[in-house]
Amino acid sequence: DGGITQSPKYLFRKEGQNVTLSCEQNLNHDAMYWYRQDPGQGLRLIYYSQIVNDFQKGDIAEGYSVSREKKESFPLTVTSAQKNPTAFYLCASSRGRFASGNTIYFGEGSWLTVV
Amino acid sequence: DQQVKQNSPSLSVQEGRISILNCDYTNSMFDYFLWYKKYPAEGPTFLISISSIKDKNEDGRFTVFLNKSAKHLSLHIVPSQPGDSAVYFCAASKQGRNDYKLSFGAGTTVTVRA
């Protein structure tokens, strides 16, 4: 089955800790993304990667870091610098640019709660 | 700075009737629009899209209309079914180097009543 796998589904973080959310895709997509969803708000882009070994900041990158060492994998680290990390995190991928008529496919999401 | 706005947070409709979801955007450079459907605790799934060269796109029970002059698009679901109860997000992107970025609205929660 082709798709995007995020893990863990639920994660609790203590104040001051870094945590890493995993995202793996077997769709052979070049581009990958991380979005954050907060109640009553749309999805906001944290980071995106157009190709292996390259990534760009999205609209709310502060307090987050990513890597793209393999085409299939795009892990997101939520650092202690992120002041309000409790949210629903969504990983996504696409074949290419949206202007080409492509669409974006999402994983099931990961809930992160700071305790 | 929200460039894509869904001003109705919720919509309740009777089964079999039409659901109309609205979306407004402020950036005239947007030229590709998508609708996504999301169930609780799941990732959004792609529903339908439209390019700015068209004013209508239809796929089964779902039709999207685009009014570029008004910077407005709408999603029509006919007839509405109980399984359509979900949150619907409107999204937009623009040509250019940054066309890997999608701007999302806040979503509209649709409840289909039996």
CSV table of C-alpha atoms in Angstrom, one decimal:
chain,number,residue,atom,x,y,z
A,1,ASP,CA,0.0,0.0,0.0
A,2,GLY,CA,1.4,3.4,-1.0
A,3,GLY,CA,1.1,6.2,1.5
A,4,ILE,CA,2.6,8.4,4.1
A,5,THR,CA,3.3,7.0,7.6
A,6,GLN,CA,3.7,9.3,10.6
A,7,SER,CA,4.8,8.1,14.0
A,8,PRO,CA,4.1,8.3,16.8
A,9,LYS,CA,0.4,9.0,16.6
A,10,TYR,CA,0.5,10.6,20.2
A,11,LEU,CA,3.5,12.1,21.9
A,12,PHE,CA,3.9,13.8,25.2
A,13,ARG,CA,6.8,16.2,25.7
A,14,LYS,CA,8.1,17.7,28.9
A,15,GLU,CA,9.1,21.3,29.0
A,16,GLY,CA,12.6,21.8,27.7
A,17,GLN,CA,12.8,18.6,25.7
A,18,ASN,CA,13.3,18.2,22.0
A,19,VAL,CA,11.2,15.6,20.3
A,20,THR,CA,11.3,14.2,16.8
A,21,LEU,CA,8.3,13.2,14.7
A,22,SER,CA,8.9,10.7,12.0
A,23,CYS,CA,7.5,10.8,8.4
A,24,GLU,CA,8.0,8.2,5.7
A,25,GLN,CA,6.5,8.0,2.3
A,26,ASN,CA,6.6,5.3,-0.4
A,27,LEU,CA,4.9,7.3,-3.1
A,28,ASN,CA,8.2,8.2,-4.8
A,29,HIS,CA,7.3,11.9,-4.3
A,30,ASP,CA,10.0,14.5,-4.6
A,31,ALA,CA,8.4,17.1,-2.3
A,32,MET,CA,7.6,16.7,1.4
A,33,TYR,CA,6.0,19.1,3.9
A,34,TRP,CA,5.2,19.6,7.5
A,35,TYR,CA,2.1,21.4,8.6
A,36,ARG,CA,0.7,22.3,11.9
A,37,GLN,CA,-3.0,22.5,12.8
A,38,ASP,CA,-4.4,24.4,15.8
A,39,PRO,CA,-8.1,24.5,16.8
A,40,GLY,CA,-10.0,27.0,14.7
A,41,GLN,CA,-7.1,27.6,12.3
A,42,GLY,CA,-6.1,26.4,9.0
A,43,LEU,CA,-3.0,24.3,8.3
A,44,ARG,CA,0.1,26.3,8.6
A,45,LEU,CA,3.3,25.4,6.8
A,46,ILE,CA,6.4,24.7,9.0
A,47,TYR,CA,9.0,23.5,6.5
A,48,TYR,CA,9.0,22.0,3.1
A,49,SER,CA,11.5,20.1,1.0
A,50,GLN,CA,11.5,20.1,-2.8
A,51,ILE,CA,14.2,17.5,-3.2
A,52,VAL,CA,16.7,15.4,-1.2
A,53,ASN,CA,19.2,17.4,0.8
A,54,ASP,CA,17.3,20.6,0.4
A,55,PHE,CA,14.6,22.2,2.6
A,56,GLN,CA,13.0,25.6,3.0
A,57,LYS,CA,11.3,27.4,5.9
A,58,GLY,CA,7.6,27.8,5.8
A,59,ASP,CA,5.5,30.4,7.5
A,60,ILE,CA,6.1,29.2,11.1
A,61,ALA,CA,9.6,27.6,11.1
A,62,GLU,CA,10.8,29.1,14.4
A,63,GLY,CA,11.5,26.4,17.0
A,64,TYR,CA,11.5,23.6,14.5
A,65,SER,CA,14.2,21.8,12.5
A,66,VAL,CA,14.1,19.2,9.7
A,67,SER,CA,16.4,17.1,7.6
A,68,ARG,CA,16.0,15.4,4.2
A,69,GLU,CA,18.7,12.8,3.8
A,70,LYS,CA,16.6,10.4,2.0
A,71,LYS,CA,13.8,10.9,-0.5
A,72,GLU,CA,11.4,8.8,1.6
A,73,SER,CA,12.0,10.4,4.9
A,74,PHE,CA,11.4,13.9,6.3
A,75,PRO,CA,11.6,14.0,10.1
A,76,LEU,CA,10.6,17.0,12.1
A,77,THR,CA,12.2,18.0,15.4
A,78,VAL,CA,10.3,20.2,17.8
A,79,THR,CA,12.9,22.0,19.9
A,80,SER,CA,12.6,23.5,23.3
A,81,ALA,CA,12.7,26.9,21.5
A,82,GLN,CA,9.1,26.3,20.2
A,83,LYS,CA,7.0,28.2,22.8
A,84,ASN,CA,3.7,26.6,22.1
A,85,PRO,CA,4.3,23.2,20.6
A,86,THR,CA,1.0,21.5,21.6
A,87,ALA,CA,-0.8,20.9,18.2
A,88,PHE,CA,-1.7,18.3,15.6
A,89,TYR,CA,1.2,17.9,13.1
A,90,LEU,CA,0.7,16.7,9.6
A,91,CYS,CA,3.3,15.5,7.1
A,92,ALA,CA,2.5,15.6,3.4
A,93,SER,CA,4.1,14.9,0.1
A,94,SER,CA,3.6,15.8,-3.6
A,95,ARG,CA,5.0,14.8,-7.0
A,96,GLY,CA,6.0,18.3,-7.8
A,97,ARG,CA,4.8,21.9,-8.0
A,98,PHE,CA,1.1,22.6,-7.6
A,99,ALA,CA,1.0,24.7,-10.8
A,100,SER,CA,1.6,21.5,-12.6
A,101,GLY,CA,-1.8,20.2,-11.5
A,102,ASN,CA,-0.4,18.1,-8.7
A,103,THR,CA,-2.0,17.7,-5.4
A,104,ILE,CA,-0.6,17.1,-1.9
A,105,TYR,CA,-1.2,13.9,0.1
A,106,PHE,CA,-1.3,13.9,3.8
A,107,GLY,CA,-0.3,11.4,6.5
A,108,GLU,CA,-2.6,10.5,9.4
A,109,GLY,CA,-1.1,13.1,11.7
A,110,SER,CA,0.7,13.2,15.1
A,111,TRP,CA,-0.7,14.7,18.3
A,112,LEU,CA,2.0,16.5,20.4
A,113,THR,CA,1.2,17.6,23.9
A,114,VAL,CA,3.5,19.4,26.3
A,115,VAL,CA,3.1,18.2,29.9
B,1,ASP,CA,-2.1,37.4,7.5
B,2,GLN,CA,-4.7,34.9,6.4
B,3,GLN,CA,-4.8,35.0,2.6
B,4,VAL,CA,-7.5,32.3,2.3
B,5,LYS,CA,-10.7,32.7,4.4
B,6,GLN,CA,-13.5,30.4,5.1
B,7,ASN,CA,-15.9,32.7,7.0
B,8,SER,CA,-18.4,30.0,7.9
B,9,PRO,CA,-17.0,27.8,10.6
B,10,SER,CA,-19.9,25.4,10.4
B,11,LEU,CA,-22.7,24.3,8.2
B,12,SER,CA,-25.6,22.0,9.0
B,13,VAL,CA,-27.6,20.4,6.1
B,14,GLN,CA,-30.3,17.8,5.7
B,15,GLU,CA,-29.4,14.6,4.0
B,16,GLY,CA,-30.2,14.7,0.3
B,17,ARG,CA,-30.0,18.5,0.1
B,18,ILE,CA,-27.2,20.7,-1.3
B,19,SER,CA,-24.2,21.8,0.8
B,20,ILE,CA,-22.5,25.0,-0.3
B,21,LEU,CA,-19.2,25.9,1.2
B,22,ASN,CA,-17.6,29.2,0.5
B,23,CYS,CA,-14.0,30.4,0.3
B,24,ASP,CA,-12.5,33.9,-0.3
B,25,TYR,CA,-8.9,34.8,-1.1
B,26,THR,CA,-7.1,38.0,-1.0
B,27,ASN,CA,-4.0,37.3,-3.2
B,28,SER,CA,-4.7,37.9,-6.9
B,29,MET,CA,-1.7,35.8,-7.7
B,30,PHE,CA,-3.3,32.6,-6.6
B,31,ASP,CA,-4.1,30.5,-9.7
B,32,TYR,CA,-4.7,26.9,-8.4
B,33,PHE,CA,-7.3,26.0,-5.8
B,34,LEU,CA,-8.0,22.8,-4.0
B,35,TRP,CA,-10.6,21.4,-1.5
B,36,TYR,CA,-9.7,18.9,1.1
B,37,LYS,CA,-11.9,16.9,3.4
B,38,LYS,CA,-10.8,15.9,6.9
B,39,TYR,CA,-12.2,13.5,9.5
B,40,PRO,CA,-11.3,13.9,13.2
B,41,ALA,CA,-7.8,12.7,14.1
B,42,GLU,CA,-7.0,11.9,10.4
B,43,GLY,CA,-5.0,13.6,7.7
B,44,PRO,CA,-6.9,15.7,5.1
B,45,THR,CA,-7.8,13.9,1.8
B,46,PHE,CA,-7.9,15.6,-1.6
B,47,LEU,CA,-11.4,16.2,-2.9
B,48,ILE,CA,-11.3,18.4,-6.0
B,49,SER,CA,-9.3,21.2,-7.6
B,50,ILE,CA,-9.6,24.0,-10.1
B,51,SER,CA,-7.2,26.0,-12.2
B,52,SER,CA,-7.7,29.7,-12.7
B,53,ILE,CA,-8.2,29.1,-16.4
B,54,LYS,CA,-11.6,27.4,-15.6
B,55,ASP,CA,-14.6,28.6,-13.7
B,56,LYS,CA,-16.1,25.2,-13.0
B,57,ASN,CA,-14.9,21.7,-12.3
B,58,GLU,CA,-17.1,18.8,-11.5
B,59,ASP,CA,-16.4,15.3,-10.1
B,60,GLY,CA,-19.4,13.2,-9.3
B,61,ARG,CA,-21.4,14.9,-6.5
B,62,PHE,CA,-18.8,17.6,-6.0
B,63,THR,CA,-18.5,20.8,-8.1
B,64,VAL,CA,-16.2,23.7,-7.5
B,65,PHE,CA,-17.0,27.1,-8.9
B,66,LEU,CA,-14.4,29.9,-9.3
B,67,ASN,CA,-15.2,33.6,-9.6
B,68,LYS,CA,-11.8,35.3,-10.2
B,69,SER,CA,-13.1,38.8,-10.3
B,70,ALA,CA,-14.6,38.3,-6.8
B,71,LYS,CA,-11.7,36.2,-5.6
B,72,HIS,CA,-14.3,33.7,-4.5
B,73,LEU,CA,-14.7,30.0,-4.9
B,74,SER,CA,-17.4,27.6,-3.7
B,75,LEU,CA,-17.8,23.9,-3.3
B,76,HIS,CA,-21.2,22.3,-3.9
B,77,ILE,CA,-22.1,18.8,-2.7
B,78,VAL,CA,-25.2,17.4,-4.2
B,79,PRO,CA,-26.8,15.4,-2.8
B,80,SER,CA,-25.3,15.6,0.7
B,81,GLN,CA,-24.8,12.2,2.5
B,82,PRO,CA,-24.0,11.4,6.1
B,83,GLY,CA,-20.5,10.4,5.2
B,84,ASP,CA,-19.9,13.9,4.0
B,85,SER,CA,-19.9,15.1,7.6
B,86,ALA,CA,-16.3,16.4,8.0
B,87,VAL,CA,-14.2,19.5,8.0
B,88,TYR,CA,-13.6,21.0,4.6
B,89,PHE,CA,-10.5,23.0,3.9
B,90,CYS,CA,-10.0,25.4,0.9
B,91,ALA,CA,-6.4,25.8,-0.2
B,92,ALA,CA,-4.7,28.0,-2.8
B,93,SER,CA,-1.3,28.3,-4.5
B,94,LYS,CA,0.4,30.6,-7.0
B,95,GLN,CA,2.7,30.4,-9.9
B,96,GLY,CA,6.4,31.0,-9.4
B,97,ARG,CA,9.3,29.8,-7.4
B,98,ASN,CA,7.2,29.3,-4.3
B,99,ASP,CA,4.5,27.2,-5.8
B,100,TYR,CA,5.3,24.4,-3.5
B,101,LYS,CA,3.4,26.3,-0.8
B,102,LEU,CA,-0.3,25.9,-0.2
B,103,SER,CA,-2.3,28.5,1.8
B,104,PHE,CA,-5.2,27.0,3.7
B,105,GLY,CA,-8.4,28.4,5.1
B,106,ALA,CA,-9.5,27.7,8.7
B,107,GLY,CA,-12.0,25.1,7.5
B,108,THR,CA,-15.8,24.6,7.6
B,109,THR,CA,-17.3,21.8,9.6
B,110,VAL,CA,-20.2,20.2,7.7
B,111,THR,CA,-22.8,18.2,9.6
B,112,VAL,CA,-25.3,16.2,7.5
B,113,ARG,CA,-28.5,15.5,9.4
B,114,ALA,CA,-30.5,12.3,8.6
